[in-house]
Amino acid sequence: MLDVSLYVVATPIGNLGDITHRAIEVLQSVALIAAEDTRHSARLMAQFNIKTPMISVHDHNERQRVATIINKLSAGESVALISDAGTPLISDPGFILVRAVREAGFKVVPIPGCSAVITALSAAGMPSNNFIFEGFLPAKRVGRKKQLESIANDTRTVIFYESTHRIIDSLEDMLEVLGADRYVVIARELTKTFETIHGDKLSGLVEWVKADHNQQKGEFVVLVSGAEPVETTGFSIETLRVLDLMIAELPLKQACALTAKITGDKKNALYQEALLRKE
Ligand code: SAM
């Protein structure tokens, strides 16, 4: 017997063998499964003999579905949330629902399993103690380059999701913004038949992907190695992030003045830091 809860259940990202025992048990036992795409998930349900009724919860109806799901929980019935693949809420719907359910006083129970970001990081051979996950880059080039500029000086591994339609454009923009020497790993079709994990400096990587049409197909995780640490004058990561954003948009003095207003740091010290970072 399950406690009355919303269960947030991770499902495989390709290989169905990656589902967990606990995920199957929960999906079989709840009263209702809220799925991103019920037709897509029907295959998973058939594979594991799960006969629980499903309703759709996706980006366009999540707010309306909140009441239905809270009513179900109020009636003493548990609900599971799944997405098309991997962990719900990770570049997938669910945040609005999970927050509302918690605010309504019900338990939210995670049932962990696959997520492409962690799967890729576990095999890429990139520094992993400290990393940032940026989800998908913006679809338009201007926004994409701006976002890349904002992480260009970050010393942590930076991880993106990317689709087959934009992989070349995104890698080309990375080459332009981050430079030819930045080391990047692409993890394609993880856990599936054509799984490929390949790393190189951006100059070589862009050529490699362009040269082989097969390497442009499928789903991608892109892992960018962090920038070489620059000598700094001891500011917090948040101050440096704001400063980098300002430097990218404004003349140096103005960038430092505005950063000082936002972060409360000293303008002159920020100017010394800005000079170092410009170098
Ligand atoms: N919730 C999912 C998770 O936990 O990973 C991510 C969903 S997001 C809508 C889909 C994106 O995740 C894909 O475009 C791709 O960037 C990444 N992805 C999902 N499955 C993948 C796989 N098998 N190999 C590589 N990337 C994958």
PDB file of C-alpha atoms in Angstrom, residues 73-206:
ATOM      1  CA  LEU A  73      -4.660  13.206  -3.743  1.00  0.00           C
ATOM      2  CA  SER A  74      -7.367  14.741  -1.531  1.00  0.00           C
ATOM      3  CA  ALA A  75      -9.511  11.657  -2.226  1.00  0.00           C
ATOM      4  CA  GLY A  76      -6.696   9.518  -0.799  1.00  0.00           C
ATOM      5  CA  GLU A  77      -5.322   8.288  -4.139  1.00  0.00           C
ATOM      6  CA  SER A  78      -1.693   8.495  -5.193  1.00  0.00           C
ATOM      7  CA  VAL A  79      -0.505   9.841  -8.535  1.00  0.00           C
ATOM      8  CA  ALA A  80       2.742   9.323 -10.477  1.00  0.00           C
ATOM      9  CA  LEU A  81       4.345  11.900 -12.756  1.00  0.00           C
ATOM     10  CA  ILE A  82       6.478  10.748 -15.696  1.00  0.00           C
ATOM     11  CA  SER A  83       7.917  12.492 -18.739  1.00  0.00           C
ATOM     12  CA  ASP A  84       8.724  11.096 -22.188  1.00  0.00           C
ATOM     13  CA  ALA A  85      12.195  10.068 -21.054  1.00  0.00           C
ATOM     14  CA  GLY A  86      14.458  10.472 -18.059  1.00  0.00           C
ATOM     15  CA  THR A  87      13.660  12.452 -14.944  1.00  0.00           C
ATOM     16  CA  PRO A  88      10.576  14.718 -14.969  1.00  0.00           C
ATOM     17  CA  LEU A  89      11.282  18.444 -14.433  1.00  0.00           C
ATOM     18  CA  ILE A  90      14.800  18.160 -15.913  1.00  0.00           C
ATOM     19  CA  SER A  91      14.176  20.178 -19.110  1.00  0.00           C
ATOM     20  CA  ASP A  92      10.688  18.665 -18.905  1.00  0.00           C
ATOM     21  CA  PRO A  93       7.302  19.671 -17.457  1.00  0.00           C
ATOM     22  CA  GLY A  94       6.381  19.117 -13.806  1.00  0.00           C
ATOM     23  CA  PHE A  95       7.774  22.047 -11.826  1.00  0.00           C
ATOM     24  CA  ILE A  96       4.407  23.837 -11.550  1.00  0.00           C
ATOM     25  CA  LEU A  97       2.657  20.634 -10.469  1.00  0.00           C
ATOM     26  CA  VAL A  98       5.294  19.588  -7.922  1.00  0.00           C
ATOM     27  CA  ARG A  99       5.335  23.025  -6.330  1.00  0.00           C
ATOM     28  CA  ALA A 100       1.524  23.168  -6.151  1.00  0.00           C
ATOM     29  CA  VAL A 101       1.290  19.679  -4.629  1.00  0.00           C
ATOM     30  CA  ARG A 102       3.889  20.509  -1.983  1.00  0.00           C
ATOM     31  CA  GLU A 103       2.138  23.807  -1.221  1.00  0.00           C
ATOM     32  CA  ALA A 104      -1.147  21.906  -0.816  1.00  0.00           C
ATOM     33  CA  GLY A 105       0.560  19.891   1.920  1.00  0.00           C
ATOM     34  CA  PHE A 106       0.927  16.541   0.135  1.00  0.00           C
ATOM     35  CA  LYS A 107       4.065  14.457   0.042  1.00  0.00           C
ATOM     36  CA  VAL A 108       6.150  14.429  -3.146  1.00  0.00           C
ATOM     37  CA  VAL A 109       8.328  11.330  -3.420  1.00  0.00           C
ATOM     38  CA  PRO A 110      11.149  11.087  -5.969  1.00  0.00           C
ATOM     39  CA  ILE A 111      11.714   7.700  -7.617  1.00  0.00           C
ATOM     40  CA  PRO A 112      15.194   8.248  -9.072  1.00  0.00           C
ATOM     41  CA  GLY A 113      16.614   6.773 -12.239  1.00  0.00           C
ATOM     42  CA  CYS A 114      18.037   8.020 -15.537  1.00  0.00           C
ATOM     43  CA  SER A 115      18.742  11.540 -16.558  1.00  0.00           C
ATOM     44  CA  ALA A 116      20.739  12.275 -19.691  1.00  0.00           C
ATOM     45  CA  VAL A 117      22.785  15.013 -18.007  1.00  0.00           C
ATOM     46  CA  ILE A 118      24.122  12.721 -15.254  1.00  0.00           C
ATOM     47  CA  THR A 119      24.475   9.742 -17.598  1.00  0.00           C
ATOM     48  CA  ALA A 120      26.657  11.839 -19.921  1.00  0.00           C
ATOM     49  CA  LEU A 121      28.712  13.335 -17.107  1.00  0.00           C
ATOM     50  CA  SER A 122      29.426   9.888 -15.667  1.00  0.00           C
ATOM     51  CA  ALA A 123      31.208   8.792 -18.849  1.00  0.00           C
ATOM     52  CA  ALA A 124      32.612  11.973 -20.411  1.00  0.00           C
ATOM     53  CA  GLY A 125      35.798  12.161 -18.373  1.00  0.00           C
ATOM     54  CA  MET A 126      35.234  15.831 -17.544  1.00  0.00           C
ATOM     55  CA  PRO A 127      35.726  17.426 -14.112  1.00  0.00           C
ATOM     56  CA  SER A 128      32.521  16.540 -12.288  1.00  0.00           C
ATOM     57  CA  ASN A 129      32.769  17.813  -8.698  1.00  0.00           C
ATOM     58  CA  ASN A 130      31.456  21.131  -9.805  1.00  0.00           C
ATOM     59  CA  PHE A 131      29.330  21.542 -12.908  1.00  0.00           C
ATOM     60  CA  ILE A 132      26.451  23.615 -14.225  1.00  0.00           C
ATOM     61  CA  PHE A 133      23.520  22.415 -16.278  1.00  0.00           C
ATOM     62  CA  GLU A 134      22.118  24.989 -18.684  1.00  0.00           C
ATOM     63  CA  GLY A 135      19.376  22.905 -20.355  1.00  0.00           C
ATOM     64  CA  PHE A 136      18.734  23.842 -23.985  1.00  0.00           C
ATOM     65  CA  LEU A 137      20.432  26.853 -25.541  1.00  0.00           C
ATOM     66  CA  PRO A 138      18.033  29.412 -27.089  1.00  0.00           C
ATOM     67  CA  ALA A 139      16.807  28.534 -30.585  1.00  0.00           C
ATOM     68  CA  LYS A 140      17.903  31.839 -32.139  1.00  0.00           C
ATOM     69  CA  ARG A 141      21.555  32.603 -32.794  1.00  0.00           C
ATOM     70  CA  VAL A 142      21.593  35.984 -31.007  1.00  0.00           C
ATOM     71  CA  GLY A 143      20.196  34.515 -27.777  1.00  0.00           C
ATOM     72  CA  ARG A 144      22.394  31.453 -28.065  1.00  0.00           C
ATOM     73  CA  LYS A 145      25.574  33.488 -28.376  1.00  0.00           C
ATOM     74  CA  LYS A 146      24.563  35.701 -25.471  1.00  0.00           C
ATOM     75  CA  GLN A 147      24.054  32.683 -23.250  1.00  0.00           C
ATOM     76  CA  LEU A 148      27.392  31.224 -24.345  1.00  0.00           C
ATOM     77  CA  GLU A 149      29.082  34.542 -23.544  1.00  0.00           C
ATOM     78  CA  SER A 150      27.582  34.424 -20.061  1.00  0.00           C
ATOM     79  CA  ILE A 151      29.299  31.091 -19.306  1.00  0.00           C
ATOM     80  CA  ALA A 152      32.502  31.681 -21.307  1.00  0.00           C
ATOM     81  CA  ASN A 153      34.632  32.421 -18.221  1.00  0.00           C
ATOM     82  CA  ASP A 154      33.026  29.905 -15.899  1.00  0.00           C
ATOM     83  CA  THR A 155      35.623  27.445 -14.680  1.00  0.00           C
ATOM     84  CA  ARG A 156      33.100  24.639 -14.092  1.00  0.00           C
ATOM     85  CA  THR A 157      32.076  22.010 -16.631  1.00  0.00           C
ATOM     86  CA  VAL A 158      29.011  23.382 -18.437  1.00  0.00           C
ATOM     87  CA  ILE A 159      26.406  20.951 -19.750  1.00  0.00           C
ATOM     88  CA  PHE A 160      23.774  21.568 -22.432  1.00  0.00           C
ATOM     89  CA  TYR A 161      21.019  19.538 -24.053  1.00  0.00           C
ATOM     90  CA  GLU A 162      20.819  19.730 -27.827  1.00  0.00           C
ATOM     91  CA  SER A 163      18.673  18.322 -30.617  1.00  0.00           C
ATOM     92  CA  THR A 164      19.561  16.973 -34.020  1.00  0.00           C
ATOM     93  CA  HIS A 165      18.204  20.173 -35.702  1.00  0.00           C
ATOM     94  CA  ARG A 166      20.566  22.532 -33.942  1.00  0.00           C
ATOM     95  CA  ILE A 167      23.675  20.554 -33.060  1.00  0.00           C
ATOM     96  CA  ILE A 168      25.823  22.042 -35.857  1.00  0.00           C
ATOM     97  CA  ASP A 169      24.620  25.624 -35.295  1.00  0.00           C
ATOM     98  CA  SER A 170      25.259  25.342 -31.568  1.00  0.00           C
ATOM     99  CA  LEU A 171      28.739  23.855 -31.986  1.00  0.00           C
ATOM    100  CA  GLU A 172      29.612  26.556 -34.532  1.00  0.00           C
ATOM    101  CA  ASP A 173      28.486  29.257 -32.103  1.00  0.00           C
ATOM    102  CA  MET A 174      30.542  27.629 -29.349  1.00  0.00           C
ATOM    103  CA  LEU A 175      33.559  27.691 -31.643  1.00  0.00           C
ATOM    104  CA  GLU A 176      33.036  31.408 -32.248  1.00  0.00           C
ATOM    105  CA  VAL A 177      32.377  32.402 -28.629  1.00  0.00           C
ATOM    106  CA  LEU A 178      34.535  29.954 -26.656  1.00  0.00           C
ATOM    107  CA  GLY A 179      37.414  29.612 -29.135  1.00  0.00           C
ATOM    108  CA  ALA A 180      38.958  26.780 -31.142  1.00  0.00           C
ATOM    109  CA  ASP A 181      40.908  25.329 -28.204  1.00  0.00           C
ATOM    110  CA  ARG A 182      38.019  24.709 -25.803  1.00  0.00           C
ATOM    111  CA  TYR A 183      37.617  20.974 -25.169  1.00  0.00           C
ATOM    112  CA  VAL A 184      34.054  19.691 -25.618  1.00  0.00           C
ATOM    113  CA  VAL A 185      32.489  16.225 -25.376  1.00  0.00           C
ATOM    114  CA  ILE A 186      29.305  15.269 -27.202  1.00  0.00           C
ATOM    115  CA  ALA A 187      27.325  12.335 -25.846  1.00  0.00           C
ATOM    116  CA  ARG A 188      24.860  11.138 -28.487  1.00  0.00           C
ATOM    117  CA  GLU A 189      22.071   8.572 -28.256  1.00  0.00           C
ATOM    118  CA  LEU A 190      23.055   7.453 -24.764  1.00  0.00           C
ATOM    119  CA  THR A 191      22.003   3.913 -23.831  1.00  0.00           C
ATOM    120  CA  LYS A 192      20.771   3.332 -27.411  1.00  0.00           C
ATOM    121  CA  THR A 193      22.196   1.345 -30.333  1.00  0.00           C
ATOM    122  CA  PHE A 194      24.247   4.188 -31.799  1.00  0.00           C
ATOM    123  CA  GLU A 195      25.575   5.590 -28.550  1.00  0.00           C
ATOM    124  CA  THR A 196      28.651   7.742 -29.241  1.00  0.00           C
ATOM    125  CA  ILE A 197      30.740   9.700 -26.762  1.00  0.00           C
ATOM    126  CA  HIS A 198      33.384  11.783 -28.481  1.00  0.00           C
ATOM    127  CA  GLY A 199      35.550  14.626 -27.248  1.00  0.00           C
ATOM    128  CA  ASP A 200      37.908  17.054 -28.972  1.00  0.00           C
ATOM    129  CA  LYS A 201      38.880  20.706 -29.114  1.00  0.00           C
ATOM    130  CA  LEU A 202      36.053  22.665 -30.728  1.00  0.00           C
ATOM    131  CA  SER A 203      37.956  23.204 -33.989  1.00  0.00           C
ATOM    132  CA  GLY A 204      38.322  19.443 -34.517  1.00  0.00           C
ATOM    133  CA  LEU A 205      34.932  18.540 -33.091  1.00  0.00           C
ATOM    134  CA  VAL A 206      32.939  20.795 -35.428  1.00  0.00           C
TER     135      VAL A 206
END
